[in-house]
Amino acid sequence: MRNSWALMLITCVVCCIFLTACETQSTTDSQQMGTESAPQSESTEISEEDEQQIQNEAELPKKEEQASETAEALLSEDKEETVPGISQSSQTSDMLKIEIGQETFTATLANNSSVDALKELLKNGPLTLKMSDYAGMEKGADLGVTLPQNNQQMNTTAGDIILYQGRTLVIYYDTNSWSLTPIGKIKDLDEALLKETLGSGDVTVTFSLQS
């Protein structure tokens, strides 16, 4: 009888030890599973970030292209609205009307501060000058005011209009080479007609902005 009770007691102890071992193993397995699942979740998040980065990189060239097109459009508008070297407020006309007797000539104006100043002068009305001949190549007259100089070495030809030393307005009907400020150039020039119209002596010339 005692042996029987002892056997049962041993069996119970063994069972308890076995159950305790099973519970411990289950807890350990659960912790290991939790630990393994965390990196997997982090791996998923990194993968999503990588996907977003790839998508952004794919869209970047398109955004750069759109920005470039916008910049080009703005530059194109600026070019259409303004002329280099002339303030927008002074862009009343880029053509100069020249009246000599019964003949009228039209000159295209240069882009510089001397022309800007001449335009401001002509805004007050036409300017009539008595121009004298010099060296059989040009007619010139004192403006009565001094304009800014933008001198450069020029090889003039018939039809060139220049400013000499900031005060003398000159129309060339022949060639010359000197440091001068360009003012304009007569369009569609008939050299023989210009020379004949200017004559050999003094001549009265009226300058005005082409409307």
Short mmCIF file of N, CA and C in Angstrom, two decimals, residues 1-167:
data_model
loop_
_atom_site.label_atom_id
_atom_site.label_comp_id
_atom_site.label_asym_id
_atom_site.label_seq_id
_atom_site.Cartn_x
_atom_site.Cartn_y
_atom_site.Cartn_z
N MET A 1 0.84 -1.20 0.00
CA MET A 1 0.00 0.00 0.00
C MET A 1 0.88 1.25 0.00
N ARG A 2 1.87 1.26 0.82
CA ARG A 2 2.78 2.40 0.87
C ARG A 2 3.49 2.57 -0.45
N ASN A 3 3.84 1.48 -1.06
CA ASN A 3 4.51 1.54 -2.37
C ASN A 3 3.60 2.15 -3.40
N SER A 4 2.31 1.83 -3.29
CA SER A 4 1.33 2.36 -4.25
C SER A 4 1.19 3.87 -4.11
N TRP A 5 1.11 4.30 -2.82
CA TRP A 5 1.01 5.75 -2.58
C TRP A 5 2.27 6.46 -3.03
N ALA A 6 3.38 5.90 -2.84
CA ALA A 6 4.65 6.50 -3.23
C ALA A 6 4.73 6.65 -4.74
N LEU A 7 4.23 5.60 -5.44
CA LEU A 7 4.24 5.63 -6.91
C LEU A 7 3.35 6.73 -7.43
N MET A 8 2.16 6.88 -6.80
CA MET A 8 1.23 7.92 -7.23
C MET A 8 1.82 9.32 -6.99
N LEU A 9 2.50 9.46 -5.85
CA LEU A 9 3.11 10.75 -5.52
C LEU A 9 4.19 11.11 -6.53
N ILE A 10 5.00 10.10 -6.85
CA ILE A 10 6.07 10.34 -7.84
C ILE A 10 5.47 10.73 -9.18
N THR A 11 4.38 10.03 -9.52
CA THR A 11 3.72 10.32 -10.82
C THR A 11 3.20 11.76 -10.85
N CYS A 12 2.59 12.17 -9.74
CA CYS A 12 2.07 13.55 -9.66
C CYS A 12 3.19 14.58 -9.79
N VAL A 13 4.29 14.31 -9.12
CA VAL A 13 5.42 15.24 -9.18
C VAL A 13 5.96 15.35 -10.60
N VAL A 14 6.07 14.18 -11.23
CA VAL A 14 6.57 14.16 -12.62
C VAL A 14 5.64 14.96 -13.54
N CYS A 15 4.33 14.77 -13.34
CA CYS A 15 3.34 15.49 -14.16
C CYS A 15 3.45 17.00 -13.96
N CYS A 16 3.61 17.41 -12.69
CA CYS A 16 3.75 18.83 -12.40
C CYS A 16 4.98 19.42 -13.08
N ILE A 17 6.09 18.65 -12.96
CA ILE A 17 7.34 19.12 -13.60
C ILE A 17 7.15 19.24 -15.10
N PHE A 18 6.45 18.28 -15.70
CA PHE A 18 6.23 18.28 -17.16
C PHE A 18 5.37 19.47 -17.59
N LEU A 19 4.30 19.73 -16.82
CA LEU A 19 3.41 20.85 -17.15
C LEU A 19 4.14 22.18 -17.03
N THR A 20 4.95 22.29 -15.95
CA THR A 20 5.73 23.53 -15.76
C THR A 20 6.70 23.76 -16.90
N ALA A 21 7.33 22.67 -17.33
CA ALA A 21 8.28 22.76 -18.44
C ALA A 21 7.57 23.18 -19.73
N CYS A 22 6.37 22.65 -19.92
CA CYS A 22 5.60 22.99 -21.14
C CYS A 22 5.21 24.47 -21.15
N GLU A 23 4.77 24.97 -19.98
CA GLU A 23 4.39 26.38 -19.88
C GLU A 23 5.59 27.29 -20.13
N THR A 24 6.72 26.89 -19.57
CA THR A 24 7.95 27.70 -19.77
C THR A 24 8.34 27.74 -21.24
N GLN A 25 8.25 26.60 -21.90
CA GLN A 25 8.60 26.51 -23.32
C GLN A 25 7.65 27.35 -24.17
N SER A 26 6.34 27.32 -23.79
CA SER A 26 5.34 28.10 -24.53
C SER A 26 5.59 29.59 -24.42
N THR A 27 5.95 30.04 -23.18
CA THR A 27 6.26 31.46 -22.97
C THR A 27 7.48 31.87 -23.76
N THR A 28 8.50 31.01 -23.77
CA THR A 28 9.73 31.31 -24.51
C THR A 28 9.45 31.42 -25.99
N ASP A 29 8.63 30.49 -26.51
CA ASP A 29 8.28 30.50 -27.94
C ASP A 29 7.53 31.78 -28.32
N SER A 30 6.62 32.20 -27.41
CA SER A 30 5.83 33.41 -27.68
C SER A 30 6.74 34.63 -27.74
N GLN A 31 7.70 34.71 -26.79
CA GLN A 31 8.63 35.83 -26.78
C GLN A 31 9.49 35.85 -28.05
N GLN A 32 9.93 34.65 -28.47
CA GLN A 32 10.74 34.57 -29.68
C GLN A 32 9.95 35.00 -30.91
N MET A 33 8.67 34.60 -30.94
CA MET A 33 7.82 34.98 -32.07
C MET A 33 7.61 36.49 -32.11
N GLY A 34 7.41 37.11 -30.90
CA GLY A 34 7.23 38.57 -30.83
C GLY A 34 8.47 39.30 -31.28
N THR A 35 9.64 38.74 -30.86
CA THR A 35 10.91 39.35 -31.24
C THR A 35 11.13 39.26 -32.73
N GLU A 36 10.78 38.13 -33.34
CA GLU A 36 10.97 37.95 -34.77
C GLU A 36 10.00 38.78 -35.59
N SER A 37 8.80 39.00 -35.04
CA SER A 37 7.78 39.76 -35.79
C SER A 37 8.13 41.23 -35.88
N ALA A 38 8.85 41.81 -34.89
CA ALA A 38 9.19 43.23 -34.90
C ALA A 38 10.07 43.60 -36.07
N PRO A 39 11.17 42.88 -36.34
CA PRO A 39 11.98 43.21 -37.51
C PRO A 39 11.21 43.09 -38.80
N GLN A 40 10.29 42.07 -38.85
CA GLN A 40 9.51 41.89 -40.07
C GLN A 40 8.66 43.12 -40.34
N SER A 41 8.06 43.71 -39.25
CA SER A 41 7.25 44.92 -39.40
C SER A 41 8.12 46.09 -39.86
N GLU A 42 9.34 46.19 -39.24
CA GLU A 42 10.26 47.25 -39.60
C GLU A 42 10.70 47.11 -41.05
N SER A 43 10.87 45.82 -41.46
CA SER A 43 11.26 45.56 -42.83
C SER A 43 10.19 46.03 -43.79
N THR A 44 8.93 45.83 -43.40
CA THR A 44 7.81 46.27 -44.24
C THR A 44 7.80 47.78 -44.38
N GLU A 45 8.05 48.51 -43.25
CA GLU A 45 8.06 49.96 -43.28
C GLU A 45 9.19 50.48 -44.17
N ILE A 46 10.38 49.90 -44.09
CA ILE A 46 11.50 50.31 -44.92
C ILE A 46 11.18 50.08 -46.39
N SER A 47 10.53 49.01 -46.67
CA SER A 47 10.15 48.70 -48.04
C SER A 47 9.19 49.76 -48.59
N GLU A 48 8.24 50.21 -47.77
CA GLU A 48 7.31 51.25 -48.20
C GLU A 48 8.05 52.58 -48.45
N GLU A 49 9.02 52.90 -47.58
CA GLU A 49 9.81 54.12 -47.76
C GLU A 49 10.60 54.06 -49.05
N ASP A 50 11.20 52.88 -49.30
CA ASP A 50 11.96 52.71 -50.54
C ASP A 50 11.06 52.89 -51.76
N GLU A 51 9.88 52.34 -51.67
CA GLU A 51 8.93 52.46 -52.79
C GLU A 51 8.57 53.92 -53.04
N GLN A 52 8.34 54.68 -51.95
CA GLN A 52 8.00 56.09 -52.07
C GLN A 52 9.16 56.87 -52.68
N GLN A 53 10.40 56.54 -52.25
CA GLN A 53 11.58 57.21 -52.77
C GLN A 53 11.75 56.94 -54.26
N ILE A 54 11.51 55.69 -54.67
CA ILE A 54 11.61 55.34 -56.09
C ILE A 54 10.59 56.12 -56.90
N GLN A 55 9.38 56.22 -56.35
CA GLN A 55 8.32 56.96 -57.03
C GLN A 55 8.69 58.44 -57.17
N ASN A 56 9.27 59.02 -56.09
CA ASN A 56 9.68 60.42 -56.13
C ASN A 56 10.78 60.65 -57.17
N GLU A 57 11.74 59.72 -57.21
CA GLU A 57 12.82 59.83 -58.18
C GLU A 57 12.30 59.72 -59.61
N ALA A 58 11.28 58.90 -59.80
CA ALA A 58 10.69 58.75 -61.13
C ALA A 58 9.97 60.02 -61.56
N GLU A 59 9.37 60.71 -60.60
CA GLU A 59 8.62 61.94 -60.92
C GLU A 59 9.52 63.16 -61.03
N LEU A 60 10.76 63.08 -60.49
CA LEU A 60 11.66 64.24 -60.46
C LEU A 60 11.98 64.79 -61.84
N PRO A 61 12.35 63.94 -62.84
CA PRO A 61 12.63 64.50 -64.18
C PRO A 61 11.44 65.24 -64.77
N LYS A 62 10.22 64.73 -64.52
CA LYS A 62 9.03 65.38 -65.04
C LYS A 62 8.85 66.75 -64.40
N LYS A 63 9.08 66.84 -63.06
CA LYS A 63 8.96 68.12 -62.37
C LYS A 63 10.01 69.11 -62.86
N GLU A 64 11.25 68.61 -63.09
CA GLU A 64 12.31 69.48 -63.58
C GLU A 64 11.98 70.00 -64.97
N GLU A 65 11.40 69.12 -65.81
CA GLU A 65 11.02 69.52 -67.16
C GLU A 65 9.94 70.60 -67.12
N GLN A 66 8.95 70.41 -66.23
CA GLN A 66 7.87 71.40 -66.09
C GLN A 66 8.43 72.74 -65.62
N ALA A 67 9.37 72.69 -64.65
CA ALA A 67 9.97 73.93 -64.14
C ALA A 67 10.76 74.64 -65.23
N SER A 68 11.47 73.83 -66.07
CA SER A 68 12.25 74.41 -67.16
C SER A 68 11.34 75.08 -68.19
N GLU A 69 10.21 74.42 -68.51
CA GLU A 69 9.26 74.99 -69.46
C GLU A 69 8.67 76.29 -68.94
N THR A 70 8.37 76.31 -67.64
CA THR A 70 7.83 77.53 -67.03
C THR A 70 8.83 78.68 -67.09
N ALA A 71 10.10 78.36 -66.78
CA ALA A 71 11.15 79.39 -66.81
C ALA A 71 11.34 79.93 -68.23
N GLU A 72 11.31 79.02 -69.24
CA GLU A 72 11.47 79.46 -70.61
C GLU A 72 10.31 80.35 -71.04
N ALA A 73 9.10 80.00 -70.59
CA ALA A 73 7.93 80.80 -70.94
C ALA A 73 8.04 82.21 -70.35
N LEU A 74 8.52 82.29 -69.09
CA LEU A 74 8.69 83.60 -68.45
C LEU A 74 9.76 84.43 -69.15
N LEU A 75 10.85 83.77 -69.53
CA LEU A 75 11.91 84.48 -70.24
C LEU A 75 11.42 84.99 -71.59
N SER A 76 10.60 84.15 -72.26
CA SER A 76 10.05 84.55 -73.56
C SER A 76 9.16 85.76 -73.42
N GLU A 77 8.34 85.80 -72.35
CA GLU A 77 7.48 86.95 -72.11
C GLU A 77 8.29 88.20 -71.84
N ASP A 78 9.39 88.03 -71.06
CA ASP A 78 10.24 89.19 -70.75
C ASP A 78 10.86 89.76 -72.02
N LYS A 79 11.29 88.84 -72.94
CA LYS A 79 11.90 89.31 -74.17
C LYS A 79 10.90 90.07 -75.04
N GLU A 80 9.67 89.62 -75.01
CA GLU A 80 8.65 90.28 -75.81
C GLU A 80 8.27 91.64 -75.24
N GLU A 81 8.34 91.77 -73.91
CA GLU A 81 7.87 92.99 -73.27
C GLU A 81 8.93 94.07 -73.19
N THR A 82 10.21 93.69 -73.16
CA THR A 82 11.27 94.68 -72.99
C THR A 82 12.33 94.52 -74.07
N VAL A 83 13.01 95.62 -74.35
CA VAL A 83 14.12 95.63 -75.29
C VAL A 83 15.40 95.87 -74.51
N PRO A 84 16.44 94.99 -74.65
CA PRO A 84 17.68 95.16 -73.89
C PRO A 84 18.28 96.53 -74.09
N GLY A 85 18.71 97.16 -72.96
CA GLY A 85 19.38 98.44 -73.02
C GLY A 85 18.47 99.64 -72.98
N ILE A 86 17.14 99.40 -73.03
CA ILE A 86 16.19 100.51 -72.98
C ILE A 86 15.17 100.22 -71.91
N SER A 87 14.93 101.18 -71.01
CA SER A 87 13.93 100.98 -69.97
C SER A 87 12.56 100.91 -70.60
N GLN A 88 11.66 100.14 -69.96
CA GLN A 88 10.34 99.93 -70.52
C GLN A 88 9.58 101.25 -70.70
N SER A 89 9.79 102.19 -69.79
CA SER A 89 9.08 103.47 -69.85
C SER A 89 9.50 104.31 -71.03
N SER A 90 10.73 104.06 -71.55
CA SER A 90 11.23 104.88 -72.65
C SER A 90 10.97 104.27 -74.02
N GLN A 91 10.29 103.12 -74.07
CA GLN A 91 10.05 102.45 -75.33
C GLN A 91 8.88 103.07 -76.08
N THR A 92 8.94 104.36 -76.35
CA THR A 92 7.88 105.03 -77.09
C THR A 92 7.99 104.72 -78.58
N SER A 93 9.23 104.60 -79.08
CA SER A 93 9.45 104.30 -80.48
C SER A 93 10.90 103.88 -80.67
N ASP A 94 11.13 102.97 -81.62
CA ASP A 94 12.48 102.56 -81.94
C ASP A 94 12.87 103.06 -83.32
N MET A 95 12.10 104.02 -83.86
CA MET A 95 12.34 104.56 -85.19
C MET A 95 12.47 106.09 -85.12
N LEU A 96 13.35 106.60 -85.94
CA LEU A 96 13.59 108.04 -86.01
C LEU A 96 13.18 108.56 -87.39
N LYS A 97 12.37 109.60 -87.40
CA LYS A 97 11.93 110.22 -88.65
C LYS A 97 12.84 111.41 -88.96
N ILE A 98 13.37 111.45 -90.20
CA ILE A 98 14.31 112.50 -90.61
C ILE A 98 13.73 113.19 -91.85
N GLU A 99 13.43 114.48 -91.71
CA GLU A 99 12.86 115.25 -92.82
C GLU A 99 13.87 116.26 -93.34
N ILE A 100 14.18 116.13 -94.65
CA ILE A 100 15.14 117.04 -95.30
C ILE A 100 14.46 117.57 -96.56
N GLY A 101 14.06 118.81 -96.52
CA GLY A 101 13.34 119.38 -97.65
C GLY A 101 12.06 118.61 -97.91
N GLN A 102 11.91 118.11 -99.14
CA GLN A 102 10.72 117.35 -99.50
C GLN A 102 10.88 115.84 -99.24
N GLU A 103 12.07 115.42 -98.82
CA GLU A 103 12.35 114.00 -98.62
C GLU A 103 12.23 113.63 -97.14
N THR A 104 11.75 112.41 -96.90
CA THR A 104 11.64 111.88 -95.54
C THR A 104 12.34 110.52 -95.48
N PHE A 105 13.22 110.37 -94.51
CA PHE A 105 13.93 109.11 -94.30
C PHE A 105 13.56 108.55 -92.92
N THR A 106 13.66 107.24 -92.78
CA THR A 106 13.37 106.59 -91.51
C THR A 106 14.60 105.80 -91.06
N ALA A 107 14.98 105.99 -89.80
CA ALA A 107 16.16 105.30 -89.26
C ALA A 107 15.79 104.41 -88.09
N THR A 108 16.42 103.26 -88.02
CA THR A 108 16.27 102.36 -86.88
C THR A 108 17.25 102.79 -85.79
N LEU A 109 16.74 102.97 -84.57
CA LEU A 109 17.57 103.47 -83.48
C LEU A 109 18.37 102.35 -82.81
N ALA A 110 19.55 102.72 -82.31
CA ALA A 110 20.39 101.78 -81.54
C ALA A 110 19.86 101.64 -80.13
N ASN A 111 20.43 100.71 -79.37
CA ASN A 111 20.04 100.48 -77.97
C ASN A 111 21.16 100.93 -77.04
N ASN A 112 21.09 102.16 -76.56
CA ASN A 112 22.06 102.64 -75.59
C ASN A 112 21.49 103.86 -74.87
N SER A 113 22.19 104.33 -73.85
CA SER A 113 21.70 105.44 -73.03
C SER A 113 21.68 106.76 -73.80
N SER A 114 22.52 106.88 -74.82
CA SER A 114 22.52 108.08 -75.65
C SER A 114 21.20 108.20 -76.40
N VAL A 115 20.73 107.08 -76.95
CA VAL A 115 19.45 107.06 -77.66
C VAL A 115 18.31 107.33 -76.68
N ASP A 116 18.40 106.76 -75.48
CA ASP A 116 17.37 107.02 -74.46
C ASP A 116 17.24 108.52 -74.21
N ALA A 117 18.38 109.18 -74.07
CA ALA A 117 18.38 110.62 -73.78
C ALA A 117 17.83 111.41 -74.98
N LEU A 118 18.19 110.97 -76.20
CA LEU A 118 17.68 111.65 -77.39
C LEU A 118 16.16 111.49 -77.48
N LYS A 119 15.66 110.32 -77.14
CA LYS A 119 14.20 110.09 -77.14
C LYS A 119 13.51 111.03 -76.17
N GLU A 120 14.09 111.18 -74.99
CA GLU A 120 13.50 112.07 -74.00
C GLU A 120 13.46 113.50 -74.54
N LEU A 121 14.51 113.89 -75.25
CA LEU A 121 14.57 115.23 -75.84
C LEU A 121 13.49 115.41 -76.90
N LEU A 122 13.28 114.37 -77.71
CA LEU A 122 12.31 114.44 -78.81
C LEU A 122 10.86 114.29 -78.33
N LYS A 123 10.67 113.84 -77.08
CA LYS A 123 9.31 113.76 -76.54
C LYS A 123 8.69 115.15 -76.43
N ASN A 124 9.54 116.17 -76.34
CA ASN A 124 9.04 117.54 -76.25
C ASN A 124 8.60 118.08 -77.61
N GLY A 125 8.88 117.31 -78.68
CA GLY A 125 8.51 117.74 -80.03
C GLY A 125 9.67 117.56 -80.99
N PRO A 126 9.42 117.75 -82.29
CA PRO A 126 10.47 117.61 -83.30
C PRO A 126 11.64 118.56 -83.04
N LEU A 127 12.83 118.12 -83.43
CA LEU A 127 14.05 118.91 -83.25
C LEU A 127 14.58 119.30 -84.63
N THR A 128 14.62 120.60 -84.92
CA THR A 128 15.11 121.09 -86.21
C THR A 128 16.50 121.66 -86.04
N LEU A 129 17.44 121.15 -86.84
CA LEU A 129 18.84 121.57 -86.74
C LEU A 129 19.36 122.05 -88.09
N LYS A 130 20.22 123.07 -88.05
CA LYS A 130 20.93 123.50 -89.24
C LYS A 130 22.28 122.78 -89.25
N MET A 131 22.41 121.84 -90.19
CA MET A 131 23.58 120.96 -90.21
C MET A 131 24.57 121.42 -91.26
N SER A 132 25.86 121.44 -90.87
CA SER A 132 26.94 121.90 -91.75
C SER A 132 27.74 120.72 -92.29
N ASP A 133 28.32 120.90 -93.45
CA ASP A 133 29.11 119.83 -94.07
C ASP A 133 30.52 119.78 -93.48
N TYR A 134 31.04 118.55 -93.38
CA TYR A 134 32.41 118.41 -92.89
C TYR A 134 33.11 117.33 -93.71
N ALA A 135 34.22 117.71 -94.32
CA ALA A 135 35.15 116.81 -95.01
C ALA A 135 34.51 116.02 -96.16
N GLY A 136 33.40 116.49 -96.70
CA GLY A 136 32.78 115.81 -97.82
C GLY A 136 32.29 114.41 -97.49
N MET A 137 31.92 114.20 -96.21
CA MET A 137 31.46 112.85 -95.82
C MET A 137 30.30 112.87 -94.84
N GLU A 138 30.01 114.05 -94.23
CA GLU A 138 28.99 114.08 -93.19
C GLU A 138 28.37 115.46 -93.02
N LYS A 139 27.18 115.47 -92.40
CA LYS A 139 26.54 116.71 -91.98
C LYS A 139 26.38 116.64 -90.46
N GLY A 140 26.70 117.74 -89.77
CA GLY A 140 26.63 117.72 -88.31
C GLY A 140 26.10 119.02 -87.74
N ALA A 141 25.50 118.94 -86.54
CA ALA A 141 24.99 120.13 -85.87
C ALA A 141 25.04 119.94 -84.36
N ASP A 142 25.28 121.04 -83.66
CA ASP A 142 25.30 121.01 -82.19
C ASP A 142 23.87 120.89 -81.66
N LEU A 143 23.66 119.98 -80.72
CA LEU A 143 22.33 119.75 -80.15
C LEU A 143 21.90 120.82 -79.16
N GLY A 144 22.87 121.54 -78.61
CA GLY A 144 22.55 122.52 -77.57
C GLY A 144 22.51 121.91 -76.18
N VAL A 145 22.60 120.59 -76.10
CA VAL A 145 22.65 119.87 -74.81
C VAL A 145 23.67 118.75 -74.94
N THR A 146 24.14 118.28 -73.82
CA THR A 146 25.10 117.16 -73.82
C THR A 146 24.39 115.86 -73.45
N LEU A 147 24.53 114.86 -74.29
CA LEU A 147 23.94 113.54 -74.05
C LEU A 147 25.01 112.56 -73.59
N PRO A 148 24.62 111.47 -72.95
CA PRO A 148 25.60 110.44 -72.55
C PRO A 148 26.35 109.90 -73.77
N GLN A 149 27.60 109.54 -73.57
CA GLN A 149 28.39 108.97 -74.67
C GLN A 149 28.52 107.46 -74.51
N ASN A 150 28.44 106.76 -75.61
CA ASN A 150 28.67 105.30 -75.66
C ASN A 150 29.59 105.03 -76.85
N ASN A 151 30.79 105.60 -76.77
CA ASN A 151 31.71 105.55 -77.90
C ASN A 151 32.22 104.15 -78.18
N GLN A 152 32.38 103.86 -79.45
CA GLN A 152 33.00 102.62 -79.90
C GLN A 152 33.64 102.88 -81.26
N GLN A 153 34.65 102.09 -81.57
CA GLN A 153 35.32 102.25 -82.86
C GLN A 153 34.36 101.85 -83.98
N MET A 154 34.09 102.78 -84.89
CA MET A 154 33.13 102.52 -85.96
C MET A 154 33.76 102.77 -87.33
N ASN A 155 33.35 101.96 -88.29
CA ASN A 155 33.65 102.20 -89.70
C ASN A 155 32.33 102.61 -90.34
N THR A 156 32.09 103.90 -90.39
CA THR A 156 30.78 104.38 -90.81
C THR A 156 30.58 104.22 -92.32
N THR A 157 29.32 104.14 -92.70
CA THR A 157 28.92 104.14 -94.10
C THR A 157 27.75 105.10 -94.26
N ALA A 158 27.35 105.35 -95.49
CA ALA A 158 26.24 106.27 -95.76
C ALA A 158 24.98 105.80 -95.03
N GLY A 159 24.31 106.74 -94.37
CA GLY A 159 23.09 106.41 -93.65
C GLY A 159 23.27 106.23 -92.17
N ASP A 160 24.53 106.18 -91.70
CA ASP A 160 24.79 106.09 -90.26
C ASP A 160 24.50 107.43 -89.58
N ILE A 161 23.85 107.37 -88.43
CA ILE A 161 23.61 108.56 -87.61
C ILE A 161 24.35 108.36 -86.30
N ILE A 162 25.21 109.31 -85.96
CA ILE A 162 26.06 109.12 -84.78
C ILE A 162 26.05 110.38 -83.91
N LEU A 163 26.58 110.20 -82.68
CA LEU A 163 26.76 111.31 -81.75
C LEU A 163 28.25 111.50 -81.54
N TYR A 164 28.72 112.74 -81.73
CA TYR A 164 30.14 113.03 -81.58
C TYR A 164 30.36 113.88 -80.34
N GLN A 165 31.20 113.39 -79.44
CA GLN A 165 31.56 114.08 -78.19
C GLN A 165 30.33 114.51 -77.38
N GLY A 166 29.26 113.76 -77.49
CA GLY A 166 28.09 113.96 -76.64
C GLY A 166 27.18 115.11 -77.03
N ARG A 167 27.60 115.94 -78.04
CA ARG A 167 26.81 117.13 -78.37
C ARG A 167 26.46 117.27 -79.85
#
